[in-house]
PDB file of C-alpha atoms in Angstrom:
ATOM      1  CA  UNK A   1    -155.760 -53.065 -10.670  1.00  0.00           C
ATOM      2  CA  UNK A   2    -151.851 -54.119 -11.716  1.00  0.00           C
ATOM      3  CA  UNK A   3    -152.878 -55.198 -15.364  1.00  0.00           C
ATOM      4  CA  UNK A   4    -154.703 -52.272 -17.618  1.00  0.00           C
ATOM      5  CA  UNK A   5    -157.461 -53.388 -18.979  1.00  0.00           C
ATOM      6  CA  UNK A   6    -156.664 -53.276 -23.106  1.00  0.00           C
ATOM      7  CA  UNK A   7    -154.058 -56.024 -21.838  1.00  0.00           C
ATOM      8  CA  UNK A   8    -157.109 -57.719 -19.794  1.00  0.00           C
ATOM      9  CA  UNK A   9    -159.011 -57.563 -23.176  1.00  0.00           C
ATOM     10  CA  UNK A  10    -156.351 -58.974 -24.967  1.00  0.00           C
ATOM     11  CA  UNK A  11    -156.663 -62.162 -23.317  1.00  0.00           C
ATOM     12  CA  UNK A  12    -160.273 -62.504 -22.183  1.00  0.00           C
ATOM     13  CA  UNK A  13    -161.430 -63.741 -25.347  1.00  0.00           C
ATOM     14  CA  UNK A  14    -158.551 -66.753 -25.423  1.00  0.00           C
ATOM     15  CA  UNK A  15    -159.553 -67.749 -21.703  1.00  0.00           C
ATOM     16  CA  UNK A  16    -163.211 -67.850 -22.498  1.00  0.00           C
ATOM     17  CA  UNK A  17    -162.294 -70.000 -25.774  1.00  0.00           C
ATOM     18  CA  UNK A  18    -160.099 -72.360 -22.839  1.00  0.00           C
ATOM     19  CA  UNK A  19    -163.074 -73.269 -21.042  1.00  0.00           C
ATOM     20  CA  UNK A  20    -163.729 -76.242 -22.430  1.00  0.00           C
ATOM     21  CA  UNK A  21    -167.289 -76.774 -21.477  1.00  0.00           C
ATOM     22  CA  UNK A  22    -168.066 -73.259 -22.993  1.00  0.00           C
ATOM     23  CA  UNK A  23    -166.522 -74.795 -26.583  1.00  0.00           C
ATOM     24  CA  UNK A  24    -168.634 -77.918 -25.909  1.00  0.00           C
ATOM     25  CA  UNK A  25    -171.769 -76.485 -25.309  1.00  0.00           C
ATOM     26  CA  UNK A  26    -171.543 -73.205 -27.318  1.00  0.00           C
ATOM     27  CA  UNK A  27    -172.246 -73.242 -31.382  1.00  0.00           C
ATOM     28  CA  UNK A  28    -172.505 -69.688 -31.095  1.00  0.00           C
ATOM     29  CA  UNK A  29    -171.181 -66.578 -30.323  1.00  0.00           C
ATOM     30  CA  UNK A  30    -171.813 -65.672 -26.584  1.00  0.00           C
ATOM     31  CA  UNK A  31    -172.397 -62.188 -24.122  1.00  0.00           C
ATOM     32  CA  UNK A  32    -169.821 -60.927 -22.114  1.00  0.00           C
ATOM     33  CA  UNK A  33    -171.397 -58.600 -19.063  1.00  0.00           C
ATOM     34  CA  UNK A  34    -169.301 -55.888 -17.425  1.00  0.00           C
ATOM     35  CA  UNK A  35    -170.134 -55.178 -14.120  1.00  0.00           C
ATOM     36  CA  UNK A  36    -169.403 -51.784 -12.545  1.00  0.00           C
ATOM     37  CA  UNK A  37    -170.435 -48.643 -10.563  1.00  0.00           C
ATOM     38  CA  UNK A  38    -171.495 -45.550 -12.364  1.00  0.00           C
ATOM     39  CA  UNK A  39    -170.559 -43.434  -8.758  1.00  0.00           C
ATOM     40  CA  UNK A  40    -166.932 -44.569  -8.445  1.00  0.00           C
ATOM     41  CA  UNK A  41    -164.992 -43.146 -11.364  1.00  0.00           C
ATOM     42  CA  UNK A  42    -162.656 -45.630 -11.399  1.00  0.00           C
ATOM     43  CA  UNK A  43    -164.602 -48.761 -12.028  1.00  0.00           C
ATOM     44  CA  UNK A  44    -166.516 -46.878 -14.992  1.00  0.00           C
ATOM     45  CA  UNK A  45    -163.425 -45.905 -16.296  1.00  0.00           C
ATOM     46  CA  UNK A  46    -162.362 -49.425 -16.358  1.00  0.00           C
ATOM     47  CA  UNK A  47    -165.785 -50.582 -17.867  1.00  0.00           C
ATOM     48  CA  UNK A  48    -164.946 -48.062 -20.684  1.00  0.00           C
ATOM     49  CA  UNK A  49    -161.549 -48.987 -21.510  1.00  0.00           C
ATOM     50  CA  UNK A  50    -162.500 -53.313 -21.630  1.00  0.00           C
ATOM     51  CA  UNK A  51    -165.622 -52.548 -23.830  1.00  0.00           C
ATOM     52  CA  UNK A  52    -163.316 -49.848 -26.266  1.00  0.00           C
ATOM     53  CA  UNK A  53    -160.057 -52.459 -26.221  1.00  0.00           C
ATOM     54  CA  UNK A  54    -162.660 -55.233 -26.904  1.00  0.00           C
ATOM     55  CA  UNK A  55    -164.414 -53.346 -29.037  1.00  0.00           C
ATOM     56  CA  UNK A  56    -161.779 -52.218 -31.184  1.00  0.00           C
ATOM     57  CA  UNK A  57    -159.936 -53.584 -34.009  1.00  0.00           C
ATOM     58  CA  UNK A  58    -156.966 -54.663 -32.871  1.00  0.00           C
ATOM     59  CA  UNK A  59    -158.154 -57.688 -30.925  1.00  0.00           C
ATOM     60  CA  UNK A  60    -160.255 -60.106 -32.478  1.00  0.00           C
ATOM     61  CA  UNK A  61    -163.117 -60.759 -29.770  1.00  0.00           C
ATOM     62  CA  UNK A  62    -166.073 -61.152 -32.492  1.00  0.00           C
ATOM     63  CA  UNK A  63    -164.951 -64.544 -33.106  1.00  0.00           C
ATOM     64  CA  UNK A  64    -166.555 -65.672 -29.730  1.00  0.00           C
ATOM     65  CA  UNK A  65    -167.809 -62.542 -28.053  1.00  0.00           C
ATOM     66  CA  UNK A  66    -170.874 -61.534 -29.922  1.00  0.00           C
ATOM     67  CA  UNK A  67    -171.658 -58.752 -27.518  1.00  0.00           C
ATOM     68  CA  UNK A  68    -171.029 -56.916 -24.544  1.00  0.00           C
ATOM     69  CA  UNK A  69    -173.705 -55.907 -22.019  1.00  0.00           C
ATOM     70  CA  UNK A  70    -172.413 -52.742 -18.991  1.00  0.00           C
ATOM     71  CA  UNK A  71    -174.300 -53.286 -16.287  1.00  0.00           C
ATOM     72  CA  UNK A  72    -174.470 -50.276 -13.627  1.00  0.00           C
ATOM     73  CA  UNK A  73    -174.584 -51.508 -10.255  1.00  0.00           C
ATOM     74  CA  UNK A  74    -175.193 -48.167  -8.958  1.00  0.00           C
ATOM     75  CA  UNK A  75    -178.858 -48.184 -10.197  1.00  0.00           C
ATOM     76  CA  UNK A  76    -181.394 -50.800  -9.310  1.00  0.00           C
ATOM     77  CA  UNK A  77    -180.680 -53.233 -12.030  1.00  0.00           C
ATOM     78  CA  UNK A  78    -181.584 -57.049 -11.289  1.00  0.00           C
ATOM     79  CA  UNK A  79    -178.549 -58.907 -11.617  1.00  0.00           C
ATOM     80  CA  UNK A  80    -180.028 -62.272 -10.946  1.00  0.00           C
ATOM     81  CA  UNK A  81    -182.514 -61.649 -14.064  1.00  0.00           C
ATOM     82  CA  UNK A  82    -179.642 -60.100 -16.006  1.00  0.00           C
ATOM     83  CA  UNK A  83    -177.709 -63.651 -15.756  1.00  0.00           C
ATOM     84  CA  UNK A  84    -180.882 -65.808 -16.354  1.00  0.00           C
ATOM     85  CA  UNK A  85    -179.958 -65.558 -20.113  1.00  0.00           C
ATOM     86  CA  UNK A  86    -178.097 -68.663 -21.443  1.00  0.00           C
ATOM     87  CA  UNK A  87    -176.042 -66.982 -23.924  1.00  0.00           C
ATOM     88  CA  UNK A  88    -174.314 -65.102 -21.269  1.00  0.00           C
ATOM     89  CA  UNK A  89    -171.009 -67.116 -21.062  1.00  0.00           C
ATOM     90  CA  UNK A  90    -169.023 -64.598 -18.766  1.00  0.00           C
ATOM     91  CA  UNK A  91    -168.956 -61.674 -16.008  1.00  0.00           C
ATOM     92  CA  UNK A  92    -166.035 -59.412 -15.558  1.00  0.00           C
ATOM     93  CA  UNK A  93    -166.308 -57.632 -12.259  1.00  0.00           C
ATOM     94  CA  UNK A  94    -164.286 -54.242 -12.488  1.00  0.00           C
ATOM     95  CA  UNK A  95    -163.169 -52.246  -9.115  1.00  0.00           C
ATOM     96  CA  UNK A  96    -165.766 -52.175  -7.041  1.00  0.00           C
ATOM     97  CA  UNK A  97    -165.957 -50.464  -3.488  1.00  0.00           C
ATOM     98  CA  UNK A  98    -169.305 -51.163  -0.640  1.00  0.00           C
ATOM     99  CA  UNK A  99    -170.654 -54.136  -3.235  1.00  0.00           C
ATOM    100  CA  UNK A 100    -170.523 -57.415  -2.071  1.00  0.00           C
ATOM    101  CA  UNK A 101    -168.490 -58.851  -4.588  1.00  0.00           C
ATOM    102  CA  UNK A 102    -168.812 -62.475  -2.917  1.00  0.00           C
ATOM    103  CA  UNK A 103    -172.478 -62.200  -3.806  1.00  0.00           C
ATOM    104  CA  UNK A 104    -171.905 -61.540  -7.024  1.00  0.00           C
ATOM    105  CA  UNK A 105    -169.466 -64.744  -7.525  1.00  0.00           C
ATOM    106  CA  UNK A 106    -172.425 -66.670  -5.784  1.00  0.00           C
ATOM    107  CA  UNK A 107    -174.949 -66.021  -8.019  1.00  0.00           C
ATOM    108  CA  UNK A 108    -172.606 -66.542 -11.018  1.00  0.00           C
ATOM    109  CA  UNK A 109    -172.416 -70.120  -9.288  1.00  0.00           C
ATOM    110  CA  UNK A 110    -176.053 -70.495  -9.407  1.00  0.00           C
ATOM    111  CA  UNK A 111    -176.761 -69.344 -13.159  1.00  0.00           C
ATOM    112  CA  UNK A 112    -173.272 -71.180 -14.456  1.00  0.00           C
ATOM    113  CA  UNK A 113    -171.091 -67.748 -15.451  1.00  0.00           C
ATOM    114  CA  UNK A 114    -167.496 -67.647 -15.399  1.00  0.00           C
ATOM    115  CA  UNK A 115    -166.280 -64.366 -13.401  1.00  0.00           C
ATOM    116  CA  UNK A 116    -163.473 -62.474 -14.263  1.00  0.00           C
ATOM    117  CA  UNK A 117    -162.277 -59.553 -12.648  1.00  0.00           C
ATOM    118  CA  UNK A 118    -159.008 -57.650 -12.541  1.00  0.00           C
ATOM    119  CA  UNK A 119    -158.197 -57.670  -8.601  1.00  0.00           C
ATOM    120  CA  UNK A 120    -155.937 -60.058  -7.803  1.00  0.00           C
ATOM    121  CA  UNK A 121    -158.133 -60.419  -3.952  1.00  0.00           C
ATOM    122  CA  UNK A 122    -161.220 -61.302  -6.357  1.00  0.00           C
ATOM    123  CA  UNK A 123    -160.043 -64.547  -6.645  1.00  0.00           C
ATOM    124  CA  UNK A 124    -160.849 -64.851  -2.308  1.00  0.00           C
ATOM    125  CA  UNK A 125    -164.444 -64.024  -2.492  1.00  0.00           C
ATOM    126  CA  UNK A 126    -165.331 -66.545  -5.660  1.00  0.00           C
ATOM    127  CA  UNK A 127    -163.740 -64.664  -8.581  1.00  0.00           C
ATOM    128  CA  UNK A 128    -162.198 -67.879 -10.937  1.00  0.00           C
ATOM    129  CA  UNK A 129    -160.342 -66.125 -12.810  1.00  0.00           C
ATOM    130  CA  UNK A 130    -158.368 -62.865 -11.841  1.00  0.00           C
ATOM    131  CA  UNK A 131    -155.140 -60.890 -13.877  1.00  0.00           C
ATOM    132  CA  UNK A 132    -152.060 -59.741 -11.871  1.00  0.00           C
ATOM    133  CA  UNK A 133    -148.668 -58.496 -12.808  1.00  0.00           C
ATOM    134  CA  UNK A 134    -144.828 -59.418 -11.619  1.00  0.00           C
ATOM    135  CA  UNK A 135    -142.108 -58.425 -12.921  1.00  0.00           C
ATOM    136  CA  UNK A 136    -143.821 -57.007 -15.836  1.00  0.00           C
ATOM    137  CA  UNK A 137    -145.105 -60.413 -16.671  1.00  0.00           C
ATOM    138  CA  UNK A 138    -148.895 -61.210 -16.693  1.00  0.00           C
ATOM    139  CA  UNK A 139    -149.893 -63.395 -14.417  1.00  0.00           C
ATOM    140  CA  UNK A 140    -153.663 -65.356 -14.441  1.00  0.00           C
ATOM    141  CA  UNK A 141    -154.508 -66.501 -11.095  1.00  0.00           C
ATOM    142  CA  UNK A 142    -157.650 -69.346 -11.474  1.00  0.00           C
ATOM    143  CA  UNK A 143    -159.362 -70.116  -8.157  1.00  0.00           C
ATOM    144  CA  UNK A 144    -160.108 -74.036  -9.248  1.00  0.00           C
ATOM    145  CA  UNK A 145    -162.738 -74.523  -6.794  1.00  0.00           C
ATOM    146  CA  UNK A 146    -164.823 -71.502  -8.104  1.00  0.00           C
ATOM    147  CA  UNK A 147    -164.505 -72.949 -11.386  1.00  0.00           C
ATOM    148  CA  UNK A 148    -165.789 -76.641 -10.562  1.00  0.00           C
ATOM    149  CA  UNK A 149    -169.064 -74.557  -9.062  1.00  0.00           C
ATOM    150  CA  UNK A 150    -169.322 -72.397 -12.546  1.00  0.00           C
ATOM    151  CA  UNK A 151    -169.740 -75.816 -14.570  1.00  0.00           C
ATOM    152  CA  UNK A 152    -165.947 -74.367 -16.032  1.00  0.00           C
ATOM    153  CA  UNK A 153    -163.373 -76.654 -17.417  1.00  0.00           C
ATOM    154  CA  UNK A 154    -160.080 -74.881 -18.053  1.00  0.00           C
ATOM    155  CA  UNK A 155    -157.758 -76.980 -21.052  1.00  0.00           C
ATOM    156  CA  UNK A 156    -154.890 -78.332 -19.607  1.00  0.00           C
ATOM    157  CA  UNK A 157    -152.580 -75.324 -21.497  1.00  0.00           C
ATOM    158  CA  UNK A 158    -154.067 -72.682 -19.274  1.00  0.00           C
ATOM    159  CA  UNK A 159    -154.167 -74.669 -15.995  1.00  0.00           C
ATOM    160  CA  UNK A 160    -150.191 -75.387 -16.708  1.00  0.00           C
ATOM    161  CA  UNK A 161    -149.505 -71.544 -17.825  1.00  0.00           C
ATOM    162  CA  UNK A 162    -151.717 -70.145 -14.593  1.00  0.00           C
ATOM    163  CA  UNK A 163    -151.389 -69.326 -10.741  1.00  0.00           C
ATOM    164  CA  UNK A 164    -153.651 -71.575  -9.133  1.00  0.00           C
ATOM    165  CA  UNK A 165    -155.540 -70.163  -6.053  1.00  0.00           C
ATOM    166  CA  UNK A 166    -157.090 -72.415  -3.362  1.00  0.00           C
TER     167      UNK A 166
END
């Protein structure tokens, strides 16, 4: 991961508010769910520091977040059931190693969910929206085609201000 995550949190919120279908549709605040792997230290550690950055003061998520969800990979929770609830707008995917991670951007497609996930490589299995770094400068990569098949409609701004992938 080349962006830490309190600088992913930073700007998760004003990408969700970009999609312009979730503004549209959306009179309420919507769930954020975090996915990660309790066995790899890494991606929990990750999952920790988005839901403490998000969670904290200094970045004002509540005015479209209304709550985050973890959801351990490593135990036999049902994703697919997980993302059957409509008030689910988005899934960030942390660091994952030995989970299919283009399965997981497929079934996003199928329930509607914008993915977000901090590797940049994301973005080749089905990721839409990944965060790198040059030069010290955040970069958002947005994989356009994933994004037509999650029902997502980026404004104009963020499609001019983004890497476009695919």
């Amino acid at each position: 991961m080349t962006v830490p995550a309190d600088i992913q949190a930073s700007v998760i919120p004003k990408i969700l508010l970009m999609n312009k279908n979730l503004r549209s549709d959306y009179n309420r605040k919507v769930k954020l769910v975090i996915l990660y792997s309790g066995k790899q230290r890494n991606s929990e550690w990750v999952m920790n520091e988005l839901t403490r950055s998000l969670e904290s003061d200094s970045y004002q998520y509540s005015d479209i977040i209304n709550e985050i969800i973890p959801v351990d990979l490593s135990n036999e929770s049902n994703l697919e059931d997980i993302l059957k609830d409509p008030d689910i707008a988005a899934v960030y995917i942390t660091p994952l190693r030995g989970i299919d991670i283009g399965r997981i951007a497929s079934l996003c497609k199928e329930y509607k969910k914008m993915t977000i996930g901090g590797i940049p490589s994301y973005n080749d299995y089905g990721v839409t929206v990944t965060f790198d770094s040059r030069n010290n400068k955040l970069l958002i990569n947005i994989n356009t085609e994933a994004a037509k098949e999650e029902g997502v409609q980026f404004s104009a701004h963020l499609l001019k201000i983004a890497n476009i992938v695919r």
